[in-house]
mmCIF file of C-alpha atoms in Angstrom:
data_model
loop_
_atom_site.group_PDB
_atom_site.id
_atom_site.type_symbol
_atom_site.label_atom_id
_atom_site.label_comp_id
_atom_site.label_asym_id
_atom_site.label_seq_id
_atom_site.Cartn_x
_atom_site.Cartn_y
_atom_site.Cartn_z
ATOM 1 C CA UNK A 1 105.078 97.931 93.645
ATOM 2 C CA UNK A 2 104.959 97.916 96.013
ATOM 3 C CA UNK A 3 106.910 98.345 98.309
ATOM 4 C CA UNK A 4 104.367 101.163 99.073
ATOM 5 C CA UNK A 5 102.985 102.079 102.369
ATOM 6 C CA UNK A 6 103.563 101.917 106.082
ATOM 7 C CA UNK A 7 100.963 99.446 106.031
ATOM 8 C CA UNK A 8 99.705 97.112 109.050
ATOM 9 C CA UNK A 9 101.720 93.572 109.560
ATOM 10 C CA UNK A 10 104.356 94.183 106.741
ATOM 11 C CA UNK A 11 106.606 91.105 106.727
ATOM 12 C CA UNK A 12 109.996 92.271 105.160
ATOM 13 C CA UNK A 13 111.482 89.741 102.840
ATOM 14 C CA UNK A 14 113.461 89.993 99.735
ATOM 15 C CA UNK A 15 110.308 90.597 97.859
ATOM 16 C CA UNK A 16 108.812 93.037 100.355
ATOM 17 C CA UNK A 17 108.132 96.595 100.220
ATOM 18 C CA UNK A 18 109.874 98.967 102.535
ATOM 19 C CA UNK A 19 107.887 100.213 105.723
ATOM 20 C CA UNK A 20 107.334 103.733 104.261
ATOM 21 C CA UNK A 21 104.035 105.491 102.992
ATOM 22 C CA UNK A 22 101.938 104.534 100.277
ATOM 23 C CA UNK A 23 104.176 103.865 97.291
ATOM 24 C CA UNK A 24 103.940 106.988 95.674
ATOM 25 C CA UNK A 25 103.073 109.516 98.089
ATOM 26 C CA UNK A 26 101.869 110.766 101.741
ATOM 27 C CA UNK A 27 99.691 108.869 104.033
ATOM 28 C CA UNK A 28 96.675 110.415 105.528
ATOM 29 C CA UNK A 29 97.236 111.240 109.346
ATOM 30 C CA UNK A 30 94.998 110.604 112.058
ATOM 31 C CA UNK A 31 94.160 113.627 114.428
ATOM 32 C CA UNK A 32 96.634 112.238 116.990
ATOM 33 C CA UNK A 33 99.375 112.477 114.325
ATOM 34 C CA UNK A 34 99.563 108.715 113.740
ATOM 35 C CA UNK A 35 99.647 107.342 110.242
ATOM 36 C CA UNK A 36 96.011 105.962 109.163
ATOM 37 C CA UNK A 37 95.993 102.339 108.371
ATOM 38 C CA UNK A 38 94.835 101.542 104.551
ATOM 39 C CA UNK A 39 91.376 100.473 105.591
ATOM 40 C CA UNK A 40 90.824 103.804 107.224
ATOM 41 C CA UNK A 41 91.202 105.411 103.622
ATOM 42 C CA UNK A 42 89.387 102.848 101.296
ATOM 43 C CA UNK A 43 87.380 99.672 101.951
ATOM 44 C CA UNK A 44 88.773 97.045 99.539
ATOM 45 C CA UNK A 45 86.958 93.484 99.337
ATOM 46 C CA UNK A 46 87.749 91.506 102.431
ATOM 47 C CA UNK A 47 89.767 89.127 100.194
ATOM 48 C CA UNK A 48 91.636 91.788 98.395
ATOM 49 C CA UNK A 49 92.558 93.495 101.922
ATOM 50 C CA UNK A 50 93.603 89.887 103.332
ATOM 51 C CA UNK A 51 95.939 89.498 100.024
ATOM 52 C CA UNK A 52 97.180 92.932 100.427
ATOM 53 C CA UNK A 53 98.258 92.620 104.350
ATOM 54 C CA UNK A 54 99.735 89.162 103.794
ATOM 55 C CA UNK A 55 101.248 89.149 100.307
ATOM 56 C CA UNK A 56 105.044 89.314 101.382
ATOM 57 C CA UNK A 57 104.424 86.629 103.778
ATOM 58 C CA UNK A 58 102.806 84.288 101.315
ATOM 59 C CA UNK A 59 105.397 85.107 98.678
ATOM 60 C CA UNK A 60 108.125 84.342 101.086
ATOM 61 C CA UNK A 61 106.362 80.797 101.854
ATOM 62 C CA UNK A 62 106.233 80.296 98.173
ATOM 63 C CA UNK A 63 109.837 81.054 97.656
ATOM 64 C CA UNK A 64 111.064 78.921 100.533
ATOM 65 C CA UNK A 65 108.849 76.129 99.319
ATOM 66 C CA UNK A 66 110.539 76.208 95.905
ATOM 67 C CA UNK A 67 113.803 76.308 97.439
ATOM 68 C CA UNK A 68 113.253 72.763 99.307
ATOM 69 C CA UNK A 69 112.324 70.893 96.071
ATOM 70 C CA UNK A 70 114.852 72.968 93.748
ATOM 71 C CA UNK A 71 117.309 71.117 91.644
ATOM 72 C CA UNK A 72 119.735 74.405 91.234
ATOM 73 C CA UNK A 73 121.852 74.253 87.907
ATOM 74 C CA UNK A 74 125.056 76.416 87.820
ATOM 75 C CA UNK A 75 124.038 78.238 84.530
ATOM 76 C CA UNK A 76 120.472 78.984 85.864
ATOM 77 C CA UNK A 77 121.832 79.982 89.282
ATOM 78 C CA UNK A 78 124.179 82.229 88.136
ATOM 79 C CA UNK A 79 121.529 84.109 85.850
ATOM 80 C CA UNK A 80 119.187 84.089 88.935
ATOM 81 C CA UNK A 81 121.676 85.725 91.276
ATOM 82 C CA UNK A 82 122.434 88.165 88.682
ATOM 83 C CA UNK A 83 119.013 89.141 88.027
ATOM 84 C CA UNK A 84 118.307 89.309 91.857
ATOM 85 C CA UNK A 85 121.261 91.895 92.185
ATOM 86 C CA UNK A 86 119.837 94.037 89.457
ATOM 87 C CA UNK A 87 116.319 93.835 91.047
ATOM 88 C CA UNK A 88 117.772 94.915 94.328
ATOM 89 C CA UNK A 89 119.460 97.751 92.855
ATOM 90 C CA UNK A 90 116.470 99.040 91.369
ATOM 91 C CA UNK A 91 114.634 98.569 94.560
ATOM 92 C CA UNK A 92 117.170 100.504 96.651
ATOM 93 C CA UNK A 93 116.911 103.304 94.135
ATOM 94 C CA UNK A 94 113.050 103.306 94.665
ATOM 95 C CA UNK A 95 113.337 103.108 98.266
ATOM 96 C CA UNK A 96 115.874 105.755 98.638
ATOM 97 C CA UNK A 97 113.761 108.296 96.321
ATOM 98 C CA UNK A 98 110.435 107.776 97.960
ATOM 99 C CA UNK A 99 110.171 110.413 100.812
ATOM 100 C CA UNK A 100 107.483 110.985 103.517
ATOM 101 C CA UNK A 101 105.965 113.911 102.126
ATOM 102 C CA UNK A 102 102.472 115.180 100.924
ATOM 103 C CA UNK A 103 103.573 114.909 97.546
ATOM 104 C CA UNK A 104 103.312 112.222 94.850
ATOM 105 C CA UNK A 105 107.065 110.968 94.307
ATOM 106 C CA UNK A 106 107.610 111.245 90.585
ATOM 107 C CA UNK A 107 111.488 111.049 90.349
ATOM 108 C CA UNK A 108 113.899 108.667 90.037
ATOM 109 C CA UNK A 109 112.315 105.373 89.059
ATOM 110 C CA UNK A 110 108.924 106.737 89.781
ATOM 111 C CA UNK A 111 109.404 108.854 86.532
ATOM 112 C CA UNK A 112 109.551 105.834 84.359
ATOM 113 C CA UNK A 113 106.868 103.348 86.233
ATOM 114 C CA UNK A 114 104.510 103.978 88.983
ATOM 115 C CA UNK A 115 105.075 101.102 91.231
ATOM 116 C CA UNK A 116 108.986 100.619 90.857
ATOM 117 C CA UNK A 117 109.322 98.542 94.222
ATOM 118 C CA UNK A 118 106.756 95.934 92.719
ATOM 119 C CA UNK A 119 108.839 95.810 89.572
ATOM 120 C CA UNK A 120 112.093 95.006 91.804
ATOM 121 C CA UNK A 121 109.798 92.459 93.569
ATOM 122 C CA UNK A 122 108.655 91.009 90.427
ATOM 123 C CA UNK A 123 112.275 90.425 89.144
ATOM 124 C CA UNK A 124 113.309 89.223 92.521
ATOM 125 C CA UNK A 125 110.425 86.684 92.137
ATOM 126 C CA UNK A 126 111.842 85.962 88.419
ATOM 127 C CA UNK A 127 115.270 85.497 89.995
ATOM 128 C CA UNK A 128 114.437 82.865 92.521
ATOM 129 C CA UNK A 129 112.612 80.924 90.016
ATOM 130 C CA UNK A 130 115.986 80.521 87.996
ATOM 131 C CA UNK A 131 117.652 79.803 90.949
ATOM 132 C CA UNK A 132 115.713 76.726 91.861
ATOM 133 C CA UNK A 133 116.756 75.263 88.467
ATOM 134 C CA UNK A 134 113.163 73.940 87.557
ATOM 135 C CA UNK A 135 111.325 75.668 85.015
ATOM 136 C CA UNK A 136 108.140 74.515 86.969
ATOM 137 C CA UNK A 137 109.080 77.145 89.600
ATOM 138 C CA UNK A 138 108.116 79.828 87.150
ATOM 139 C CA UNK A 139 104.572 78.126 87.180
ATOM 140 C CA UNK A 140 104.253 78.535 90.796
ATOM 141 C CA UNK A 141 105.743 81.826 91.937
ATOM 142 C CA UNK A 142 105.040 84.046 88.956
ATOM 143 C CA UNK A 143 101.287 83.294 89.095
ATOM 144 C CA UNK A 144 101.446 83.828 92.962
ATOM 145 C CA UNK A 145 103.060 86.898 92.608
ATOM 146 C CA UNK A 146 100.545 88.204 90.316
ATOM 147 C CA UNK A 147 97.495 87.427 92.531
ATOM 148 C CA UNK A 148 98.927 88.907 95.386
ATOM 149 C CA UNK A 149 100.283 91.949 93.890
ATOM 150 C CA UNK A 150 97.591 92.647 91.800
ATOM 151 C CA UNK A 151 95.754 93.119 95.056
ATOM 152 C CA UNK A 152 98.409 95.545 96.563
ATOM 153 C CA UNK A 153 98.387 97.521 93.160
ATOM 154 C CA UNK A 154 94.635 98.059 93.162
ATOM 155 C CA UNK A 155 94.384 98.968 96.786
ATOM 156 C CA UNK A 156 97.299 101.263 96.727
ATOM 157 C CA UNK A 157 96.134 103.053 93.631
ATOM 158 C CA UNK A 158 92.484 103.500 95.139
ATOM 159 C CA UNK A 159 94.207 104.922 98.182
ATOM 160 C CA UNK A 160 96.282 107.429 95.988
ATOM 161 C CA UNK A 161 93.410 108.570 94.053
ATOM 162 C CA UNK A 162 91.432 109.235 97.199
ATOM 163 C CA UNK A 163 94.470 110.932 98.704
ATOM 164 C CA UNK A 164 95.570 112.852 95.645
ATOM 165 C CA UNK A 165 92.722 112.975 93.136
ATOM 166 C CA UNK A 166 93.332 114.694 89.877
ATOM 167 C CA UNK A 167 97.245 115.087 90.807
ATOM 168 C CA UNK A 168 97.560 111.229 90.920
ATOM 169 C CA UNK A 169 95.219 110.686 87.773
ATOM 170 C CA UNK A 170 97.463 112.923 85.612
ATOM 171 C CA UNK A 171 100.477 110.952 87.090
ATOM 172 C CA UNK A 172 98.851 107.744 86.172
ATOM 173 C CA UNK A 173 98.139 109.302 82.587
ATOM 174 C CA UNK A 174 101.653 110.001 81.936
ATOM 175 C CA UNK A 175 103.471 107.023 83.408
ATOM 176 C CA UNK A 176 102.645 103.475 82.850
ATOM 177 C CA UNK A 177 101.782 101.081 85.936
ATOM 178 C CA UNK A 178 104.088 98.208 85.791
ATOM 179 C CA UNK A 179 106.113 98.144 82.626
ATOM 180 C CA UNK A 180 108.780 101.030 82.712
ATOM 181 C CA UNK A 181 108.517 103.502 79.954
ATOM 182 C CA UNK A 182 111.718 104.244 78.046
ATOM 183 C CA UNK A 183 113.036 107.513 76.483
ATOM 184 C CA UNK A 184 113.312 111.035 78.008
ATOM 185 C CA UNK A 185 111.451 111.989 81.165
ATOM 186 C CA UNK A 186 110.513 115.443 82.938
ATOM 187 C CA UNK A 187 111.982 115.814 86.424
ATOM 188 C CA UNK A 188 109.802 115.282 89.268
ATOM 189 C CA UNK A 189 109.326 115.243 92.958
ATOM 190 C CA UNK A 190 111.731 113.367 94.871
ATOM 191 C CA UNK A 191 115.590 112.956 95.307
ATOM 192 C CA UNK A 192 117.497 109.708 95.956
ATOM 193 C CA UNK A 193 119.320 109.334 99.519
ATOM 194 C CA UNK A 194 120.897 106.394 101.046
ATOM 195 C CA UNK A 195 119.567 107.759 104.167
ATOM 196 C CA UNK A 196 116.180 107.407 102.997
ATOM 197 C CA UNK A 197 116.598 103.850 101.638
ATOM 198 C CA UNK A 198 117.983 103.043 105.120
ATOM 199 C CA UNK A 199 115.044 104.745 106.948
ATOM 200 C CA UNK A 200 112.711 102.603 104.639
ATOM 201 C CA UNK A 201 114.581 99.368 105.824
ATOM 202 C CA UNK A 202 115.501 98.261 102.398
ATOM 203 C CA UNK A 203 118.458 96.737 104.163
ATOM 204 C CA UNK A 204 116.088 94.270 105.218
ATOM 205 C CA UNK A 205 115.382 93.062 101.716
ATOM 206 C CA UNK A 206 119.226 92.943 100.890
ATOM 207 C CA UNK A 207 119.611 90.542 103.828
ATOM 208 C CA UNK A 208 116.790 88.458 102.646
ATOM 209 C CA UNK A 209 118.346 88.274 99.239
ATOM 210 C CA UNK A 210 121.555 87.175 100.505
ATOM 211 C CA UNK A 211 119.845 84.517 102.796
ATOM 212 C CA UNK A 212 117.363 83.023 99.958
ATOM 213 C CA UNK A 213 120.439 83.268 97.501
ATOM 214 C CA UNK A 214 122.647 81.302 99.778
ATOM 215 C CA UNK A 215 119.917 78.745 100.377
ATOM 216 C CA UNK A 216 119.907 77.845 96.466
ATOM 217 C CA UNK A 217 123.586 77.903 96.668
ATOM 218 C CA UNK A 218 123.590 75.482 99.554
ATOM 219 C CA UNK A 219 121.300 73.203 97.765
ATOM 220 C CA UNK A 220 123.342 73.183 94.547
ATOM 221 C CA UNK A 221 126.559 72.226 96.623
ATOM 222 C CA UNK A 222 124.816 69.846 98.856
ATOM 223 C CA UNK A 223 123.629 67.970 95.673
ATOM 224 C CA UNK A 224 127.102 67.791 94.237
#
């Protein structure tokens, strides 16, 4: 998830992460007070670093490409739109819970899964595949998402382990990476606020969700 830090060259899309800190906690500050870039904290393989930087842009290109050869069907389009709304509600919850603090965020959706923003982004990817009306869309978008966001998860977790050490290791032992755990959960650090979701620019993702969903609706109407 995602996302997910205030990292260089972020491109906001319906499947992007908000421009905030590393997904589960704070970012190391430079001596002048600015936020350190991810490559000042960890040194991933150049290919992984490239995918990490460009993941949202590449996924957006994939979705736009999917839209132009889509053959939307009313039933699949309806399922996709409903799923996109659920995905965005989940992302808003996550974006409104993660705060720029020196602690790992473990409350809200972060109590169920370590990368809730990426879970929301994955659900968006599935939603747009449904909207396309073509089952081949799943064979394009889902693998693309998994490759790009695997690079993001590995990089962010390396950052968080370096920043928070045993604290993050303990959190990782208790909370799964991507598939949310069920059942009771303990209280954690972080509290949801709409102001925080706004500060993390989740409204940009909402706008992109509306635009992309509208594009698939237009494709359906134009074929009628």
